[in-house]
mmCIF file of C-alpha atoms in Angstrom:
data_model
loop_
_atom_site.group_PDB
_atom_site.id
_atom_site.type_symbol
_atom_site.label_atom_id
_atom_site.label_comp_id
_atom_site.label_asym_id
_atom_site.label_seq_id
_atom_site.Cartn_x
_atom_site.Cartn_y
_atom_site.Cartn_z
ATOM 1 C CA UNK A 1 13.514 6.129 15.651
ATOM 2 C CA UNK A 2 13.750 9.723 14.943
ATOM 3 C CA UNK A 3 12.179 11.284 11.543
ATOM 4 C CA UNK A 4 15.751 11.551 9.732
ATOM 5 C CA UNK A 5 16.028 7.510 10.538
ATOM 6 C CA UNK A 6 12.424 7.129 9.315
ATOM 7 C CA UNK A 7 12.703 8.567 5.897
ATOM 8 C CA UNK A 8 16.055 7.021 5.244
ATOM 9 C CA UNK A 9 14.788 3.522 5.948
ATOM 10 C CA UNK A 10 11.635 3.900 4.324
ATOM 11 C CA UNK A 11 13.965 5.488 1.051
ATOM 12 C CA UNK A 12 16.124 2.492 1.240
ATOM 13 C CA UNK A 13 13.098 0.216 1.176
ATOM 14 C CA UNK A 14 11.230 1.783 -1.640
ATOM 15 C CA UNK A 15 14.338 1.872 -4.167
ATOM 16 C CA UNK A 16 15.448 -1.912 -3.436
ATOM 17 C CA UNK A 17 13.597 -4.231 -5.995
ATOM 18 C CA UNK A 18 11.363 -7.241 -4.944
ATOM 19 C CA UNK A 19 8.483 -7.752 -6.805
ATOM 20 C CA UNK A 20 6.106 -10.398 -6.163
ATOM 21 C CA UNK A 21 7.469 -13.966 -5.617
ATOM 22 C CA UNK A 22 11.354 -12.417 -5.785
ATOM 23 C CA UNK A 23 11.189 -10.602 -2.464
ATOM 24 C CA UNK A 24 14.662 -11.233 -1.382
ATOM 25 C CA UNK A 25 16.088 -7.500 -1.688
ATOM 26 C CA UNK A 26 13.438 -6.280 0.375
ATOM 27 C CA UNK A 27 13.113 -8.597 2.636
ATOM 28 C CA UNK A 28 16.703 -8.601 3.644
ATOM 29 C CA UNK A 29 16.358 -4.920 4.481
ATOM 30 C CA UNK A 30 13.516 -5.702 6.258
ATOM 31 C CA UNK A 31 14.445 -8.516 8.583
ATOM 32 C CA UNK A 32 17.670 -7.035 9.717
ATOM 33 C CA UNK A 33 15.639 -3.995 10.882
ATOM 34 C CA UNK A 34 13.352 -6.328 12.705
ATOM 35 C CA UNK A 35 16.224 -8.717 14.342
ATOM 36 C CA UNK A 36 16.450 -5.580 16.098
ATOM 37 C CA UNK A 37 13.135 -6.427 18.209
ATOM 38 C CA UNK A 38 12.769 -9.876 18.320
ATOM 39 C CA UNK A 39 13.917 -13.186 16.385
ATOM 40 C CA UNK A 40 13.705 -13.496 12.705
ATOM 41 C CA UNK A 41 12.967 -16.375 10.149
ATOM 42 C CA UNK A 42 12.011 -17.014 6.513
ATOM 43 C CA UNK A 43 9.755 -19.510 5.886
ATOM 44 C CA UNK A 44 9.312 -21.652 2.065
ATOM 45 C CA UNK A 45 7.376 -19.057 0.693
ATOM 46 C CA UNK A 46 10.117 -16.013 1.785
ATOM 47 C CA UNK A 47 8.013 -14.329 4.503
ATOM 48 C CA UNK A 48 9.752 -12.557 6.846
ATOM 49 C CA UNK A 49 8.209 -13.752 10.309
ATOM 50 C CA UNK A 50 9.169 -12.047 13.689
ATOM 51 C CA UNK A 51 8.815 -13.731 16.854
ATOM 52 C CA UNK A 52 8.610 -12.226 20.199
ATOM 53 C CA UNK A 53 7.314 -14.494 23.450
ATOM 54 C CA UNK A 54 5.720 -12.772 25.765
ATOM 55 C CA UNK A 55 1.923 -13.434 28.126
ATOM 56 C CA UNK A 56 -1.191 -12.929 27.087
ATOM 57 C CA UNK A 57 -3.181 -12.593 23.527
ATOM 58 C CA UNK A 58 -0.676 -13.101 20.929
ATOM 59 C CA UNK A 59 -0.996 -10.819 18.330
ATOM 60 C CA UNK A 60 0.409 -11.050 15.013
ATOM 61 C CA UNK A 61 1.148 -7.272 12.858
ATOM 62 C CA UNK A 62 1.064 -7.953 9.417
ATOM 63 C CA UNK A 63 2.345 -5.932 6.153
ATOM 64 C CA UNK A 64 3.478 -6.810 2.803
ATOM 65 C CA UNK A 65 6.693 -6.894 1.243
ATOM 66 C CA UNK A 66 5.967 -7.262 -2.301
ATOM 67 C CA UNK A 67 5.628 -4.995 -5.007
ATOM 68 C CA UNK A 68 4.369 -4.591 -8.109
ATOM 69 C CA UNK A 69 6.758 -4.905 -11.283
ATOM 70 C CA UNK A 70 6.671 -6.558 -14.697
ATOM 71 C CA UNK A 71 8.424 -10.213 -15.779
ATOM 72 C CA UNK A 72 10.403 -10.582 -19.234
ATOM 73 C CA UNK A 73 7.991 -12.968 -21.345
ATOM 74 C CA UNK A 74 10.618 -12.581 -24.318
ATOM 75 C CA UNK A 75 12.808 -11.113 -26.411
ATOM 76 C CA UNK A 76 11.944 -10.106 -29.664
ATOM 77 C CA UNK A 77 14.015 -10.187 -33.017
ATOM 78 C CA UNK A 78 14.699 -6.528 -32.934
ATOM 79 C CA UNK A 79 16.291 -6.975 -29.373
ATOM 80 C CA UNK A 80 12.687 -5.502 -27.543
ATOM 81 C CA UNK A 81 12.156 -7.368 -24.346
ATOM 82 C CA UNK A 82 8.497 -8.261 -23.909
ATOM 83 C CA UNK A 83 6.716 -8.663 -20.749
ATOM 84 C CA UNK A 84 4.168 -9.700 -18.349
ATOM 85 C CA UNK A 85 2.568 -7.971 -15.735
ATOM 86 C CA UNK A 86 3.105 -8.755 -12.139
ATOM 87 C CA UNK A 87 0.609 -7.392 -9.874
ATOM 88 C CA UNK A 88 -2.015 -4.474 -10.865
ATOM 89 C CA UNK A 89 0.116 -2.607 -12.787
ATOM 90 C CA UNK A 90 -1.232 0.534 -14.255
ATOM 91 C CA UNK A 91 -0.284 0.395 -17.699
ATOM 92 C CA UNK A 92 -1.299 4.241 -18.310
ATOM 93 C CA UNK A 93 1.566 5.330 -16.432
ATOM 94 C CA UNK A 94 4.148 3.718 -18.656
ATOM 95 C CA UNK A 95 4.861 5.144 -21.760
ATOM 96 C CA UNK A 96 8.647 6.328 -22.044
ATOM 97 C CA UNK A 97 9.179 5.174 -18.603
ATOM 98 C CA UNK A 98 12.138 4.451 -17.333
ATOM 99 C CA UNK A 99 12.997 0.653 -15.993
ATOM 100 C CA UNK A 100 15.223 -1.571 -14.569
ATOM 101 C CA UNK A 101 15.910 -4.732 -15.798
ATOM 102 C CA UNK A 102 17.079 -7.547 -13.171
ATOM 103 C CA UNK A 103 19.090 -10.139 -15.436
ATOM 104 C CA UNK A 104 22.434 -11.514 -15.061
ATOM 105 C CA UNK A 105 22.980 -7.668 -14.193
ATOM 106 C CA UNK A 106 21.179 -4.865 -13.964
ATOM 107 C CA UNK A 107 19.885 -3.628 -17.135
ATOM 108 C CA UNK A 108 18.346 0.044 -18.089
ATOM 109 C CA UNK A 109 15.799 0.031 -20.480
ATOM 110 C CA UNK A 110 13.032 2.605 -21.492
ATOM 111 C CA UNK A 111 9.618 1.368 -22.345
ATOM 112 C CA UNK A 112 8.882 2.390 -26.334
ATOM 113 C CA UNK A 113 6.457 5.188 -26.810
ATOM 114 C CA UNK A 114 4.735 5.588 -30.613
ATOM 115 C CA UNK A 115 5.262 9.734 -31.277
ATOM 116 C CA UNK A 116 1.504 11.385 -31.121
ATOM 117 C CA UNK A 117 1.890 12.387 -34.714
ATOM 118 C CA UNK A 118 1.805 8.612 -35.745
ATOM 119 C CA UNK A 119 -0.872 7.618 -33.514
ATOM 120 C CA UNK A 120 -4.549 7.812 -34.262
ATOM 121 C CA UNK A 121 -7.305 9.471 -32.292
ATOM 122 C CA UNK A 122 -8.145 8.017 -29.050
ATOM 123 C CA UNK A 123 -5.480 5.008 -29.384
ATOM 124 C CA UNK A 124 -3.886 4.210 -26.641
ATOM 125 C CA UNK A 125 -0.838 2.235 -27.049
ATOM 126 C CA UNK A 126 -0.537 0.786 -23.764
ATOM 127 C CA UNK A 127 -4.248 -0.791 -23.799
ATOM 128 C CA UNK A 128 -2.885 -4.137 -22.484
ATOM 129 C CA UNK A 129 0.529 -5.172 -20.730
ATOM 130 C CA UNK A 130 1.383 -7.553 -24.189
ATOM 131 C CA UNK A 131 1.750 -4.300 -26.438
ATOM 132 C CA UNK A 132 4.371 -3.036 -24.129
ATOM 133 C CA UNK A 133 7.952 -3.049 -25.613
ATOM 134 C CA UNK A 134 11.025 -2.151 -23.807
ATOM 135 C CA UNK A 135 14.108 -0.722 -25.788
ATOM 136 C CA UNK A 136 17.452 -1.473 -24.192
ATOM 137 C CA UNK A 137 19.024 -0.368 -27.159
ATOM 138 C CA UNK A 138 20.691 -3.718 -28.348
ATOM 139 C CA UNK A 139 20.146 -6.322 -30.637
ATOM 140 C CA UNK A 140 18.542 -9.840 -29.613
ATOM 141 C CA UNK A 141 21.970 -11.719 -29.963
ATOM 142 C CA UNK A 142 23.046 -9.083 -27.002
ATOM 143 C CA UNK A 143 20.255 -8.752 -24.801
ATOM 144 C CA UNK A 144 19.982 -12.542 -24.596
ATOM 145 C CA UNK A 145 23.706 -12.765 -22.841
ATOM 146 C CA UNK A 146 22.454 -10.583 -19.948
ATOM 147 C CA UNK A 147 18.153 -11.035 -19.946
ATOM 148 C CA UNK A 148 16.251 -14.418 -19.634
ATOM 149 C CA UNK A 149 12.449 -14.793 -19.488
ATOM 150 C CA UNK A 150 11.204 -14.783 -15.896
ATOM 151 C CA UNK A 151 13.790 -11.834 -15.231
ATOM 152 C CA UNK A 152 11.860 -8.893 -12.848
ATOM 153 C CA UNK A 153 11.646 -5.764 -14.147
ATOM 154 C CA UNK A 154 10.674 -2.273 -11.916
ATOM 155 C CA UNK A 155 10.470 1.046 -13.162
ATOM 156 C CA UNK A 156 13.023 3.772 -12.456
ATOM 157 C CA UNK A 157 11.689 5.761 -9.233
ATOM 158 C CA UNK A 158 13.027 8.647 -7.069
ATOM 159 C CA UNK A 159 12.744 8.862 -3.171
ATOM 160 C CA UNK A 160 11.761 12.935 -3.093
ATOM 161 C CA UNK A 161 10.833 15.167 -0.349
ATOM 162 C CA UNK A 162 7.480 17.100 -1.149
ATOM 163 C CA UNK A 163 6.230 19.988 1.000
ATOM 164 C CA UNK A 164 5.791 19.443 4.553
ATOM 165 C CA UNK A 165 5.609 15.529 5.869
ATOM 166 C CA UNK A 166 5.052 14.257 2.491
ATOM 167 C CA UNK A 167 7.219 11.839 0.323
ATOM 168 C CA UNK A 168 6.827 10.632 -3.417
ATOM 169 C CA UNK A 169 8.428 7.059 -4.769
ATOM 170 C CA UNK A 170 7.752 3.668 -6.156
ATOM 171 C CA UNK A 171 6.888 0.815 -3.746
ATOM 172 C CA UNK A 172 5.389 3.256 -1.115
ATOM 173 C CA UNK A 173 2.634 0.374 -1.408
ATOM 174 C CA UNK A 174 3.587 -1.547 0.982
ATOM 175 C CA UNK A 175 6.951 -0.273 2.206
ATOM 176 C CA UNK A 176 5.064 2.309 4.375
ATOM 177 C CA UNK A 177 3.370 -0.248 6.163
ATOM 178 C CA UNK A 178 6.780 -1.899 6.876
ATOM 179 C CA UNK A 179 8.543 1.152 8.180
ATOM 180 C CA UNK A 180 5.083 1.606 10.574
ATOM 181 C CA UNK A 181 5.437 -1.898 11.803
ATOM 182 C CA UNK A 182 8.971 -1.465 12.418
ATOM 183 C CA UNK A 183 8.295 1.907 14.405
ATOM 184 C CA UNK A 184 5.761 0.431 16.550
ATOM 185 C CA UNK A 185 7.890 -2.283 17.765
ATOM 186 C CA UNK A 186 10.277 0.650 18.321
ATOM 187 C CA UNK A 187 7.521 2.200 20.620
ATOM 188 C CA UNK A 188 6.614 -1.103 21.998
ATOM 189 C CA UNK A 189 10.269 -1.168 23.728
ATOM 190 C CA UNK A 190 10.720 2.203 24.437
ATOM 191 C CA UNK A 191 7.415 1.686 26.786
ATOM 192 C CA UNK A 192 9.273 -1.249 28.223
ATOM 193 C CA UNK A 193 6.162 -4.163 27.135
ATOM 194 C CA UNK A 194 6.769 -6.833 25.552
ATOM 195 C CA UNK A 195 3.706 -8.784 23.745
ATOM 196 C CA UNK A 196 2.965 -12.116 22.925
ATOM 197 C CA UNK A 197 4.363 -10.653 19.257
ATOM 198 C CA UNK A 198 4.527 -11.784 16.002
ATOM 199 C CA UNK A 199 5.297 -9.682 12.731
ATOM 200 C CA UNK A 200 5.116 -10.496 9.452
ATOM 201 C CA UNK A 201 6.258 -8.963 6.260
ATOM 202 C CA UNK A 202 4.463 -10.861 3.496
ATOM 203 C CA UNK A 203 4.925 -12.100 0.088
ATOM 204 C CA UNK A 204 2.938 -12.312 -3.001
ATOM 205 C CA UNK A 205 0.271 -10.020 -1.911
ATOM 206 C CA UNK A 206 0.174 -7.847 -4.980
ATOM 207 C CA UNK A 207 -0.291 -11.629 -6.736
ATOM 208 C CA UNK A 208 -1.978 -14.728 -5.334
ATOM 209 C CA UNK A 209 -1.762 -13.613 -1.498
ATOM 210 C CA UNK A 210 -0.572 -16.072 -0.644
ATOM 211 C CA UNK A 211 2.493 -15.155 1.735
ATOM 212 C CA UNK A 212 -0.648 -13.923 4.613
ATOM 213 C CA UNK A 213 -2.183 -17.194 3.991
ATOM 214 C CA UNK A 214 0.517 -19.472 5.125
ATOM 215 C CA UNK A 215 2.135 -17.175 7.606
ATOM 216 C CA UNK A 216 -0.899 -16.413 9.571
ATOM 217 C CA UNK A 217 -1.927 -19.817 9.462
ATOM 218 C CA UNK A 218 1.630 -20.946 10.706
ATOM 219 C CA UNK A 219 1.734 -18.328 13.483
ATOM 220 C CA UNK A 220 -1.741 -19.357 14.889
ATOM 221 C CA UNK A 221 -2.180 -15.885 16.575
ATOM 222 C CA UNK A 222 -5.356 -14.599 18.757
ATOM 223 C CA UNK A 223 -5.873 -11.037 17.134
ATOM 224 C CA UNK A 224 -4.157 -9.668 14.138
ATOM 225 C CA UNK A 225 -4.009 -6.407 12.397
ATOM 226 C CA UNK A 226 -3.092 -5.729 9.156
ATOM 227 C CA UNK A 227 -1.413 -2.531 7.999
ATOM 228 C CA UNK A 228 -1.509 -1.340 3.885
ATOM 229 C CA UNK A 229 -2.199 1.695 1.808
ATOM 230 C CA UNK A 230 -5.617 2.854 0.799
ATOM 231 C CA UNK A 231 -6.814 5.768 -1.701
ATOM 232 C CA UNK A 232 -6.542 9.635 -0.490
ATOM 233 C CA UNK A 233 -8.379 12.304 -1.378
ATOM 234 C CA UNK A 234 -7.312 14.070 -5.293
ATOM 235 C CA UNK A 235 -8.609 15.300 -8.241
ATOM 236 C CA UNK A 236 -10.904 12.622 -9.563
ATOM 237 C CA UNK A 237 -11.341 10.583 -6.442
ATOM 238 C CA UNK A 238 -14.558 11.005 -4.743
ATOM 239 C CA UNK A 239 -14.678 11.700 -0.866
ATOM 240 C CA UNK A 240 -16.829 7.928 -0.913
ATOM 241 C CA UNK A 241 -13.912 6.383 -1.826
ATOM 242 C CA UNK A 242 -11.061 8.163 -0.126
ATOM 243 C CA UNK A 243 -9.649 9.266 2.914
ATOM 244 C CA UNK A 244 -7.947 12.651 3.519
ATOM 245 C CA UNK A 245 -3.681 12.578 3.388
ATOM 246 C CA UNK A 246 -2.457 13.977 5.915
ATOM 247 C CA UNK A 247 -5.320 13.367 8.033
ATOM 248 C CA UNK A 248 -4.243 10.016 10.086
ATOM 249 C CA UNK A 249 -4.498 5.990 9.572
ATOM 250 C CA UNK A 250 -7.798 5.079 8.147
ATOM 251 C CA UNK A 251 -9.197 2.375 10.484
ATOM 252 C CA UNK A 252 -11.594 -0.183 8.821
ATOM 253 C CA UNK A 253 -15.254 -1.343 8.775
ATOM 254 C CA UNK A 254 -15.923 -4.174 6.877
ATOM 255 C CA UNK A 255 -17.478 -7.199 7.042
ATOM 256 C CA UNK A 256 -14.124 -9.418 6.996
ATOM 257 C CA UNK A 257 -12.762 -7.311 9.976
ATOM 258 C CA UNK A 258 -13.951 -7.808 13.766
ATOM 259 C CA UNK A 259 -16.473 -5.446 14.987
ATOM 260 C CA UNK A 260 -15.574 -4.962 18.276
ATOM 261 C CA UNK A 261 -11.842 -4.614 17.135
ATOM 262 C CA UNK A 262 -12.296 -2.112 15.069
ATOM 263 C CA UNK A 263 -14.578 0.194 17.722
ATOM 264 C CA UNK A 264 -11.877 -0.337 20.355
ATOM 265 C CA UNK A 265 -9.197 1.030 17.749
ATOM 266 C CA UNK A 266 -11.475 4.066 17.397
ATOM 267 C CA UNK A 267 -11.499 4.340 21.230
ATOM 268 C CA UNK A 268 -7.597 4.487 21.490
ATOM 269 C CA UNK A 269 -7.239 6.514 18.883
ATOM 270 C CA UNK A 270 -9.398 9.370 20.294
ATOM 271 C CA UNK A 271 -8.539 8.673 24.119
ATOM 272 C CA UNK A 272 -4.698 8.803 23.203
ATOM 273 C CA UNK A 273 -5.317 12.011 20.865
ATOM 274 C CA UNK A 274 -4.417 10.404 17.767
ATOM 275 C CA UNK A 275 -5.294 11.512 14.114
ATOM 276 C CA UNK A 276 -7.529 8.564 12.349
ATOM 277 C CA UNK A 277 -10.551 8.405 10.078
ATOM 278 C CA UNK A 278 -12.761 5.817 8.970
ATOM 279 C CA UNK A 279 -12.569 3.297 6.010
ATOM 280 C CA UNK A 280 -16.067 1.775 5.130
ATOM 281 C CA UNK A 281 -16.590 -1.006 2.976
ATOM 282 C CA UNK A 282 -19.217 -3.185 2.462
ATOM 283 C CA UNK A 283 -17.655 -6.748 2.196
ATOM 284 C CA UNK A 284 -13.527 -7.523 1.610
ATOM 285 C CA UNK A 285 -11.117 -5.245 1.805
ATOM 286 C CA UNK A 286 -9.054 -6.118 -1.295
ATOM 287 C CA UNK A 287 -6.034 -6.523 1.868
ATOM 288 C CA UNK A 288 -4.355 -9.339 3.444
ATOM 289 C CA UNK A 289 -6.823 -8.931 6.050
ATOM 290 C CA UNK A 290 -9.048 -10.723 4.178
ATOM 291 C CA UNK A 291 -6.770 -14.416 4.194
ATOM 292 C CA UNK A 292 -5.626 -13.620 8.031
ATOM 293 C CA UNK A 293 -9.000 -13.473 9.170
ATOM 294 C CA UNK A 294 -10.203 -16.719 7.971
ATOM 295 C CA UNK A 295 -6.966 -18.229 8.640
ATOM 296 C CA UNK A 296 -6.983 -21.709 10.688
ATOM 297 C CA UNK A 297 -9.585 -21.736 13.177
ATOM 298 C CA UNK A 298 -10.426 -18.119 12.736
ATOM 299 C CA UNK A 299 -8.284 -14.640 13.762
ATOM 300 C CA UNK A 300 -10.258 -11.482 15.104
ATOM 301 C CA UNK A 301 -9.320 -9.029 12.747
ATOM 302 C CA UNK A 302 -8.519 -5.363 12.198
ATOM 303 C CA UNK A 303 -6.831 -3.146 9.439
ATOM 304 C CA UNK A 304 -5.447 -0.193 9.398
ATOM 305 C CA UNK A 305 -4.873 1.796 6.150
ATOM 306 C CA UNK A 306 -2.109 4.735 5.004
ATOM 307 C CA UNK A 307 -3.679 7.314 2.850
ATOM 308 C CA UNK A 308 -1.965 7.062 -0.477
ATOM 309 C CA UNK A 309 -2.426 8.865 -3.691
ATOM 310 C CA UNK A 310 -1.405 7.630 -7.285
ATOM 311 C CA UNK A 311 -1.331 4.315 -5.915
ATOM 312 C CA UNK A 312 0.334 1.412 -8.369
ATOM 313 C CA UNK A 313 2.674 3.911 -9.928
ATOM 314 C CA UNK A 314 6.114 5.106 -10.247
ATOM 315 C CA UNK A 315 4.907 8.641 -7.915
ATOM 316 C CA UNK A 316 2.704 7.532 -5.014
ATOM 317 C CA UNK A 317 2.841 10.002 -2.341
ATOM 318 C CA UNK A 318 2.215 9.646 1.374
ATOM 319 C CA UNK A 319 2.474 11.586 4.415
ATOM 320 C CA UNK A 320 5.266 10.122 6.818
ATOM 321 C CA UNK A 321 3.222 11.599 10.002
ATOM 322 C CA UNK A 322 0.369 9.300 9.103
ATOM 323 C CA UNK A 323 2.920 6.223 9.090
ATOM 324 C CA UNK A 324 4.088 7.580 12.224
ATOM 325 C CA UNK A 325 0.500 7.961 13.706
ATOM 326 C CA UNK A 326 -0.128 4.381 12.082
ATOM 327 C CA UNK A 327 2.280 3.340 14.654
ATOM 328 C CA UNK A 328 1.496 4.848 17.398
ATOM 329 C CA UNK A 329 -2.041 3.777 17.482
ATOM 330 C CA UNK A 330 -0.665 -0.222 16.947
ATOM 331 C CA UNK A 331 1.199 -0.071 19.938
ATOM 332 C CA UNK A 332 -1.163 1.570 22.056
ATOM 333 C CA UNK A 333 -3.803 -1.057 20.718
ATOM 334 C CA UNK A 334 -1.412 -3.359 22.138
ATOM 335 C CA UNK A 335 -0.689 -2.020 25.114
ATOM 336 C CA UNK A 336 -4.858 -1.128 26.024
ATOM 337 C CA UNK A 337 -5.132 -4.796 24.904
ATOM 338 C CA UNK A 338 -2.735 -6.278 27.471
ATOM 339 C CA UNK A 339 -3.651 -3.935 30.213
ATOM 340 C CA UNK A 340 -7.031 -5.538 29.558
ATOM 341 C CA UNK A 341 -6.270 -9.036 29.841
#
């Protein structure tokens, strides 16, 4: 995969819908990239599980599909659709945003804003997900031929270039970590190995989790790694609690993940002359990780993390050399791993 291919697949990924437990846009995208590499299936739950047979420790790559959006709870007598959250959204962010509503078609809607002059000091409207409103600008008799409670909604999100490597959208959480699996099977056969593989692009994780749960318990694999976004450096955010953009993946320490697996990812990444920094923390990692390790009988563990500022919001911004760099170190974990064996 070149750059150009990169950013247009990871643009077409982060503009399709599929927020937690309605996947399907997404996942589509995603599995016809991956039938590419190996053989593809969805199981009950909508994962999107690759399968590759090969010798040795079978390793299983995992990131998730899902992300986060709002559900129609109701529509209101003045023709407001109501909602529900679905996933961590932050509701700070929006005010006069613009959304998408996915009914019997598609429906634009902006989400009501009170003018500052009628507000009082220090209220903030959007305190809790309930007090959001969102005006499609018809009456209730209207909106009810095209919206239905348990309809998805997403906000309104550009794919844009920034300066340099770096790219700002919607969904960047965890579509990044898609495109990096996707690029290190990509490496995988342009070295000519092929691993006892699996790959899976989860479900629900922004929810209950609980796409890693089955999956990983249903591929049975020796080693895993999981791949997600984690806070970068900016204003506000303290070095303790971010890595640097730009900087390489952020390999993690916790005490969920393996040890030893994390060291030996440290190794490759400084014998193979590969950007990476180090994510501490002191007990789960708030990832899929978490479920894959204890999965079954037990699955050595390791994560590896895309710096990622303004995370959960319509303008998350990454660096596409770090995804790049995510997947380079993957698939020379792999191959050090079955050089090893």
């Amino acid at each position: 995969m070149n750059t150009d291919y990169i950013l247009k697949l990871l643009e077409k990924l982060c503009l399709a819908d599929g927020t937690s437990g309605d996947e399907g846009t997404a996942a589509k995208i995603a599995a016809e990239e991956l039938e590419k590499y190996m053989s593809v299936t969805r199981d009950k739950l909508g994962n999107v599980i690759g399968r590759q047979e090969g010798e040795g420790t079978h390793f299983l790559l995992d990131a998730h599909i899902d992300r986060i959006g709002l559900v129609v709870t109701a529509i209101t007598d003045e023709g407001f659709v109501k909602v529900g959250a679905c996933g961590g959204v932050d509701t700070r962010t929006l005010d006069a945003a613009e959304v998408v509503i996915y009914g019997r078609k598609p429906i634009y809607g902006v989400v009501s804003a009170i003018p500052p002059h009628l507000t009082k000091s220090g209220e903030n409207k959007a305190s809790d997900v309930s007090d959001i409103a969102i005006d499609i600008g018809m009456d209730k008799e209207t909106a009810e031929k095209y919206i239905t409670p348990s309809d998805r909604v997403i906000t309104v999100s550009k794919f844009n270039k920034l300066l340099g490597s770096k790219v700002s959208c919607a969904a960047l959480d965890d579509r990044a970590g898609v495109v990096s699996l996707l690029l290190a099977c990509d490496m995988l056969k342009e070295k000519g190995i092929k691993p006892n593989l699996s790959v899976v692009f989860s479900v629900c994780e922004e929810t209950s989790g609980s796409g890693a749960k089955t999956s990983s318990f249903a591929v049975n694999a020796d080693e895993a790694i999981a791949v997600d976004v984690s806070f970068a450096k900016q204003p506000g955010v303290s070095e303790e609690e971010s890595g640097m953009l730009s900087k390489g993946p952020m390999i993690g320490f916790s005490s969920t993940l393996d040890f030893e697996m994390s060291k030996k990812l440290v190794s490759v990444a400084e014998n193979k002359n590969i950007p990476y920094q180090k994510e501490i923390m002191g007990g789960r990692t708030g990832t899929n990780a978490d479920s894959i390790a204890v999965s079954g009988y037990g699955v050595k563990m390791g994560l590896i993390s895309i710096p990622q500022r303004n995370m959960h919001t319509q303008a998350e911004i990454i660096d596409i050399n770090d995804v790049i760099n995510t997947a380079k170190l993957i698939s020379e974990y792999v191959s050090y791993r079955m050089e090893e064996c």
